[in-house]
CSV table of C-alpha atoms in Angstrom, one decimal:
chain,number,residue,atom,x,y,z
G,30,UNK,CA,0.0,-0.1,0.1
G,31,UNK,CA,2.8,2.5,0.7
G,32,UNK,CA,4.3,1.7,-2.9
G,33,UNK,CA,0.7,2.4,-4.2
G,34,UNK,CA,0.5,6.0,-2.3
G,35,UNK,CA,4.2,6.9,-2.6
G,36,UNK,CA,3.9,6.4,-6.9
G,37,UNK,CA,0.4,8.1,-6.9
G,38,UNK,CA,0.8,10.8,-4.9
G,39,UNK,CA,4.4,11.5,-6.7
G,40,UNK,CA,5.9,12.9,-3.3
G,41,UNK,CA,9.3,14.0,-3.3
G,42,UNK,CA,12.2,15.8,-1.3
G,43,UNK,CA,11.7,19.2,-0.6
G,44,UNK,CA,7.9,19.4,-1.4
G,45,UNK,CA,5.6,21.4,0.8
G,46,UNK,CA,2.5,19.3,1.8
G,47,UNK,CA,-0.6,20.4,3.1
G,48,UNK,CA,-3.3,17.7,4.9
G,49,UNK,CA,-6.7,19.5,5.1
G,50,UNK,CA,-9.1,18.4,7.7
G,51,UNK,CA,-6.3,16.5,9.2
G,52,UNK,CA,-8.0,15.7,12.7
G,53,UNK,CA,-5.5,13.9,14.7
G,54,UNK,CA,-2.9,14.0,12.1
G,55,UNK,CA,-2.9,10.3,11.7
G,56,UNK,CA,-2.8,10.6,7.6
G,57,UNK,CA,-0.7,13.7,8.0
G,58,UNK,CA,2.2,11.5,9.8
G,59,UNK,CA,1.5,8.9,7.4
G,60,UNK,CA,2.4,11.4,4.7
G,61,UNK,CA,5.6,12.2,7.0
G,62,UNK,CA,6.7,8.7,6.5
G,63,UNK,CA,6.1,8.3,2.7
G,64,UNK,CA,8.1,11.5,2.1
G,65,UNK,CA,11.3,9.8,3.7
G,66,UNK,CA,11.7,12.8,6.3
G,67,UNK,CA,12.3,14.7,3.5
G,68,UNK,CA,9.4,17.1,2.7
G,69,UNK,CA,7.4,19.6,5.2
G,70,UNK,CA,4.2,18.6,6.0
G,71,UNK,CA,1.3,20.8,7.6
G,72,UNK,CA,-1.6,19.7,8.8
G,73,UNK,CA,-4.9,22.1,9.2
G,74,UNK,CA,-7.7,21.4,11.1
G,75,UNK,CA,-10.7,23.3,12.8
G,76,UNK,CA,-11.0,21.4,15.9
G,77,UNK,CA,-8.8,22.5,18.7
G,78,UNK,CA,-8.6,19.3,20.6
G,79,UNK,CA,-7.8,17.7,17.2
G,80,UNK,CA,-4.6,20.1,16.8
G,81,UNK,CA,-3.4,19.8,20.3
G,82,UNK,CA,-3.7,15.7,19.8
G,83,UNK,CA,-2.0,15.7,16.5
G,84,UNK,CA,1.0,17.8,18.1
G,85,UNK,CA,1.2,15.3,20.9
G,86,UNK,CA,1.0,12.3,18.9
G,87,UNK,CA,3.4,13.8,16.2
G,88,UNK,CA,6.4,14.4,19.0
G,89,UNK,CA,5.9,10.7,20.2
G,90,UNK,CA,6.3,9.7,16.9
G,91,UNK,CA,9.7,12.0,16.3
G,92,UNK,CA,8.1,13.6,13.6
G,93,UNK,CA,7.7,17.3,15.0
G,94,UNK,CA,11.1,18.3,12.7
G,95,UNK,CA,9.2,17.8,9.6
G,96,UNK,CA,5.1,18.1,10.7
G,97,UNK,CA,3.4,21.0,12.0
G,98,UNK,CA,-0.2,21.9,12.7
G,99,UNK,CA,-2.4,24.8,12.4
G,100,UNK,CA,-5.7,25.6,13.4
G,101,UNK,CA,-8.2,26.4,10.4
G,102,UNK,CA,-11.4,25.9,8.1
G,103,UNK,CA,-11.7,23.9,5.1
G,104,UNK,CA,-13.8,26.5,3.7
G,105,UNK,CA,-10.9,29.2,4.5
G,106,UNK,CA,-7.7,27.7,4.9
G,107,UNK,CA,-5.4,30.1,6.7
G,108,UNK,CA,-2.4,29.6,4.0
G,109,UNK,CA,-1.3,32.2,1.0
G,110,UNK,CA,-2.2,31.4,-2.4
G,111,UNK,CA,0.2,28.7,-4.1
G,112,UNK,CA,1.7,27.5,-1.3
G,113,UNK,CA,1.7,23.8,-1.5
G,114,UNK,CA,3.2,21.4,-3.9
G,115,UNK,CA,0.5,18.7,-2.7
G,116,UNK,CA,-2.5,19.7,-1.0
G,117,UNK,CA,-4.4,16.5,0.2
G,118,UNK,CA,-7.5,15.5,2.4
G,119,UNK,CA,-8.9,12.2,3.6
G,120,UNK,CA,-12.4,11.5,4.7
G,121,UNK,CA,-13.1,15.0,5.1
G,122,UNK,CA,-15.3,16.0,1.9
G,123,UNK,CA,-18.1,13.2,3.0
G,124,UNK,CA,-18.3,15.6,6.2
G,125,UNK,CA,-19.2,18.5,4.6
G,126,UNK,CA,-22.3,20.2,3.0
G,127,UNK,CA,-20.2,22.1,0.3
G,128,UNK,CA,-17.3,20.0,-0.7
G,129,UNK,CA,-16.9,22.1,-3.9
G,130,UNK,CA,-16.3,25.1,-2.1
G,131,UNK,CA,-13.3,23.1,-0.1
G,132,UNK,CA,-11.6,21.6,-3.3
G,133,UNK,CA,-11.7,25.2,-4.5
G,134,UNK,CA,-9.9,26.1,-1.4
G,135,UNK,CA,-7.4,23.4,-2.1
G,136,UNK,CA,-6.9,24.5,-5.4
G,137,UNK,CA,-6.0,27.9,-4.3
G,138,UNK,CA,-3.2,27.3,-1.9
G,139,UNK,CA,-1.6,24.7,-4.6
G,140,UNK,CA,0.7,25.7,-7.0
G,141,UNK,CA,0.2,26.0,-10.4
G,142,UNK,CA,1.3,22.7,-12.2
G,143,UNK,CA,0.9,20.9,-8.7
G,144,UNK,CA,-2.1,18.4,-7.5
G,145,UNK,CA,-4.8,18.0,-5.3
G,146,UNK,CA,-5.8,15.1,-4.0
G,147,UNK,CA,-8.8,13.8,-2.2
G,148,UNK,CA,-9.3,10.4,-0.5
G,149,UNK,CA,-12.8,9.4,0.2
G,150,UNK,CA,-15.4,6.2,0.4
G,151,UNK,CA,-17.3,5.5,-2.4
G,152,UNK,CA,-20.3,3.4,-2.7
G,153,UNK,CA,-18.8,0.0,-2.8
G,154,UNK,CA,-19.9,-1.0,0.6
G,155,UNK,CA,-20.8,-4.9,1.1
G,156,UNK,CA,-22.1,-6.8,4.2
G,157,UNK,CA,-22.8,-10.4,3.5
G,158,UNK,CA,-23.2,-13.6,5.8
G,159,UNK,CA,-24.0,-16.4,4.1
G,160,UNK,CA,-25.4,-18.1,7.0
G,161,UNK,CA,-28.3,-15.2,7.6
G,162,UNK,CA,-29.2,-13.9,4.2
G,163,UNK,CA,-31.9,-12.2,5.8
G,164,UNK,CA,-29.9,-10.1,8.1
G,165,UNK,CA,-27.6,-9.3,5.4
G,166,UNK,CA,-30.6,-7.8,3.5
G,167,UNK,CA,-31.4,-6.0,6.3
G,168,UNK,CA,-28.1,-4.5,6.7
G,169,UNK,CA,-27.9,-2.9,3.2
G,170,UNK,CA,-31.5,-1.4,3.9
G,171,UNK,CA,-30.2,0.2,7.1
G,172,UNK,CA,-27.1,1.6,5.7
G,173,UNK,CA,-28.9,2.9,2.4
G,174,UNK,CA,-31.3,4.7,4.7
G,175,UNK,CA,-28.6,6.0,6.8
G,176,UNK,CA,-26.9,7.7,3.8
G,177,UNK,CA,-30.3,9.1,2.4
G,178,UNK,CA,-31.2,10.2,5.9
G,179,UNK,CA,-27.8,12.3,6.2
G,180,UNK,CA,-28.4,13.4,2.6
G,181,UNK,CA,-31.6,14.8,3.6
G,182,UNK,CA,-31.1,16.3,7.4
G,183,UNK,CA,-28.0,17.4,6.8
G,184,UNK,CA,-27.1,18.0,3.3
G,185,UNK,CA,-23.9,15.5,3.2
G,186,UNK,CA,-23.1,12.8,1.0
G,187,UNK,CA,-21.1,10.0,2.5
G,188,UNK,CA,-20.1,8.2,-0.4
G,189,UNK,CA,-18.9,11.0,-2.3
G,190,UNK,CA,-15.8,9.1,-4.1
G,191,UNK,CA,-18.0,8.3,-7.4
G,192,UNK,CA,-18.5,12.1,-7.6
G,193,UNK,CA,-14.9,13.5,-6.8
G,194,UNK,CA,-13.9,13.8,-10.6
G,195,UNK,CA,-16.6,15.9,-11.3
G,196,UNK,CA,-16.4,18.0,-8.4
G,197,UNK,CA,-12.7,18.4,-8.9
G,198,UNK,CA,-13.5,19.7,-12.7
G,199,UNK,CA,-15.9,22.1,-11.5
G,200,UNK,CA,-13.3,23.1,-9.1
G,201,UNK,CA,-11.1,24.0,-12.2
G,202,UNK,CA,-8.8,21.4,-12.1
G,203,UNK,CA,-7.3,19.3,-14.8
G,204,UNK,CA,-5.7,15.9,-15.8
G,205,UNK,CA,-7.8,14.1,-13.2
G,206,UNK,CA,-6.6,10.4,-12.2
G,207,UNK,CA,-8.6,7.9,-10.0
G,208,UNK,CA,-7.7,4.8,-8.4
G,209,UNK,CA,-9.8,2.8,-5.7
G,210,UNK,CA,-8.5,1.1,-2.6
G,211,UNK,CA,-10.7,-2.0,-1.2
G,212,UNK,CA,-10.6,-3.0,2.4
G,213,UNK,CA,-12.0,-6.4,3.1
G,214,UNK,CA,-13.0,-7.7,6.6
G,215,UNK,CA,-13.2,-11.7,7.3
G,216,UNK,CA,-12.4,-12.9,10.6
G,217,UNK,CA,-11.6,-16.6,9.3
G,218,UNK,CA,-8.5,-14.8,7.5
G,219,UNK,CA,-5.7,-16.9,8.9
G,220,UNK,CA,-3.3,-14.1,7.7
G,221,UNK,CA,-5.1,-12.1,10.5
G,222,UNK,CA,-3.8,-12.6,14.1
G,223,UNK,CA,-7.1,-13.7,16.2
G,224,UNK,CA,-6.1,-11.0,19.0
G,225,UNK,CA,-6.2,-8.3,16.2
G,226,UNK,CA,-9.4,-9.7,15.0
G,227,UNK,CA,-11.0,-9.6,18.6
G,228,UNK,CA,-9.6,-6.2,19.3
G,229,UNK,CA,-11.1,-4.8,15.6
G,230,UNK,CA,-14.6,-6.1,16.2
G,231,UNK,CA,-14.5,-4.6,20.0
G,232,UNK,CA,-13.8,-1.4,18.6
G,233,UNK,CA,-16.6,-1.7,16.3
G,234,UNK,CA,-19.1,-2.9,18.6
G,235,UNK,CA,-18.0,0.0,21.4
G,236,UNK,CA,-18.6,2.6,18.4
G,237,UNK,CA,-21.7,1.0,17.1
G,238,UNK,CA,-23.2,1.4,20.5
G,239,UNK,CA,-22.1,4.9,20.9
G,240,UNK,CA,-23.8,5.9,18.0
G,241,UNK,CA,-26.8,4.0,17.9
G,242,UNK,CA,-29.4,6.2,18.7
G,243,UNK,CA,-27.6,8.9,16.9
G,244,UNK,CA,-27.8,7.0,13.7
G,245,UNK,CA,-31.5,6.0,14.3
G,246,UNK,CA,-32.3,9.5,13.2
G,247,UNK,CA,-30.7,9.3,9.9
G,248,UNK,CA,-32.0,5.7,9.5
G,249,UNK,CA,-35.7,6.8,10.4
G,250,UNK,CA,-35.1,10.0,8.0
G,251,UNK,CA,-34.3,7.9,5.1
G,252,UNK,CA,-37.1,5.8,4.9
G,253,UNK,CA,-36.8,2.9,7.4
G,254,UNK,CA,-39.5,1.8,10.1
G,255,UNK,CA,-38.4,2.4,13.7
G,256,UNK,CA,-38.9,-1.3,14.4
G,257,UNK,CA,-36.5,-2.4,11.5
G,258,UNK,CA,-34.0,0.0,12.8
G,259,UNK,CA,-34.4,-1.6,16.5
G,260,UNK,CA,-34.5,-5.0,14.8
G,261,UNK,CA,-30.8,-4.6,13.1
G,262,UNK,CA,-29.4,-3.0,16.1
G,263,UNK,CA,-30.7,-6.2,18.3
G,264,UNK,CA,-29.4,-8.4,15.4
G,265,UNK,CA,-26.0,-6.7,15.1
G,266,UNK,CA,-25.2,-6.3,18.7
G,267,UNK,CA,-26.2,-10.3,19.2
G,268,UNK,CA,-24.6,-11.3,16.2
G,269,UNK,CA,-21.1,-9.3,17.4
G,270,UNK,CA,-21.4,-10.5,21.1
G,271,UNK,CA,-21.8,-14.1,20.1
G,272,UNK,CA,-18.6,-14.1,18.1
G,273,UNK,CA,-16.4,-12.3,20.7
G,274,UNK,CA,-17.6,-15.4,23.6
G,275,UNK,CA,-16.4,-18.0,21.0
G,276,UNK,CA,-12.9,-18.2,19.1
G,277,UNK,CA,-14.0,-21.0,17.6
G,278,UNK,CA,-17.1,-19.4,16.3
G,279,UNK,CA,-15.2,-16.1,15.5
G,280,UNK,CA,-12.2,-17.9,13.8
G,281,UNK,CA,-15.1,-19.5,11.4
G,282,UNK,CA,-17.3,-16.8,10.3
G,283,UNK,CA,-17.6,-16.2,6.7
G,284,UNK,CA,-19.1,-12.9,6.8
G,285,UNK,CA,-17.6,-10.3,4.4
G,286,UNK,CA,-17.4,-7.1,5.1
G,287,UNK,CA,-15.9,-4.3,2.5
G,288,UNK,CA,-15.6,-0.9,1.6
G,289,UNK,CA,-13.6,1.1,-0.9
G,290,UNK,CA,-11.9,4.3,-1.1
G,291,UNK,CA,-11.7,6.6,-3.9
G,292,UNK,CA,-8.2,8.4,-4.5
G,293,UNK,CA,-8.6,11.0,-6.8
G,294,UNK,CA,-6.0,13.5,-7.9
G,295,UNK,CA,-6.3,16.6,-10.1
G,296,UNK,CA,-3.7,19.4,-11.0
G,297,UNK,CA,-3.9,22.9,-10.6
G,298,UNK,CA,-3.6,24.6,-14.4
G,299,UNK,CA,-0.3,26.2,-15.2
G,300,UNK,CA,-0.5,29.5,-15.5
G,301,UNK,CA,-0.5,31.1,-19.1
């Protein structure tokens, strides 16, 4: 995967790279490692707590000499025109009600002839349990309803990946490139240590419980009945807790979960 990102992003020594909507800086530090410590990386985020966490984690990773952070909004990035050799974001645009405005800002701070890159989720998500096809169908219904509800209530497109080339073009970028990074979760895969599988499942279960009632409003707004939402929530928790309670059952679980990240690049036109 590192080789893929190195090739696609074309990171070179001496570049100035900006990560917009960096959060606590996970992707920012990843960019720093890809550059082999030979580029200057700046993370920008509107949340002061994320910036504080990013600074602390970057210090622990011994990357503070090349990575810095700045508080700022994606709609009004506090950076001069034509500053960056590469401006990028990862899972930012899906959370914005005006992604085009953010991409235009990213283009503004990018040097002519250099690139803007976005990494965002697309529609190629799958949940399939061959031993429970009814729940698999229900899972698809819940997720589609949630996407409709988020779009309806907040004007946000959580599966924005397919739309990126069009947004980039409207923002004035040219020479678009696109790739897809597919992620597959399969608990029975022997290449994955059982402890890692357990920890990941515990994380997803905790996150699900934390978000469950908040997500219910989106699912209902997207056309699903309250009873269907409750059936799904009960089924998901029961299935997950059952797997966590039985290592052998977990290791034999044939459920496949996939998602896809679109990586799209566009060039800021050279000045004529």
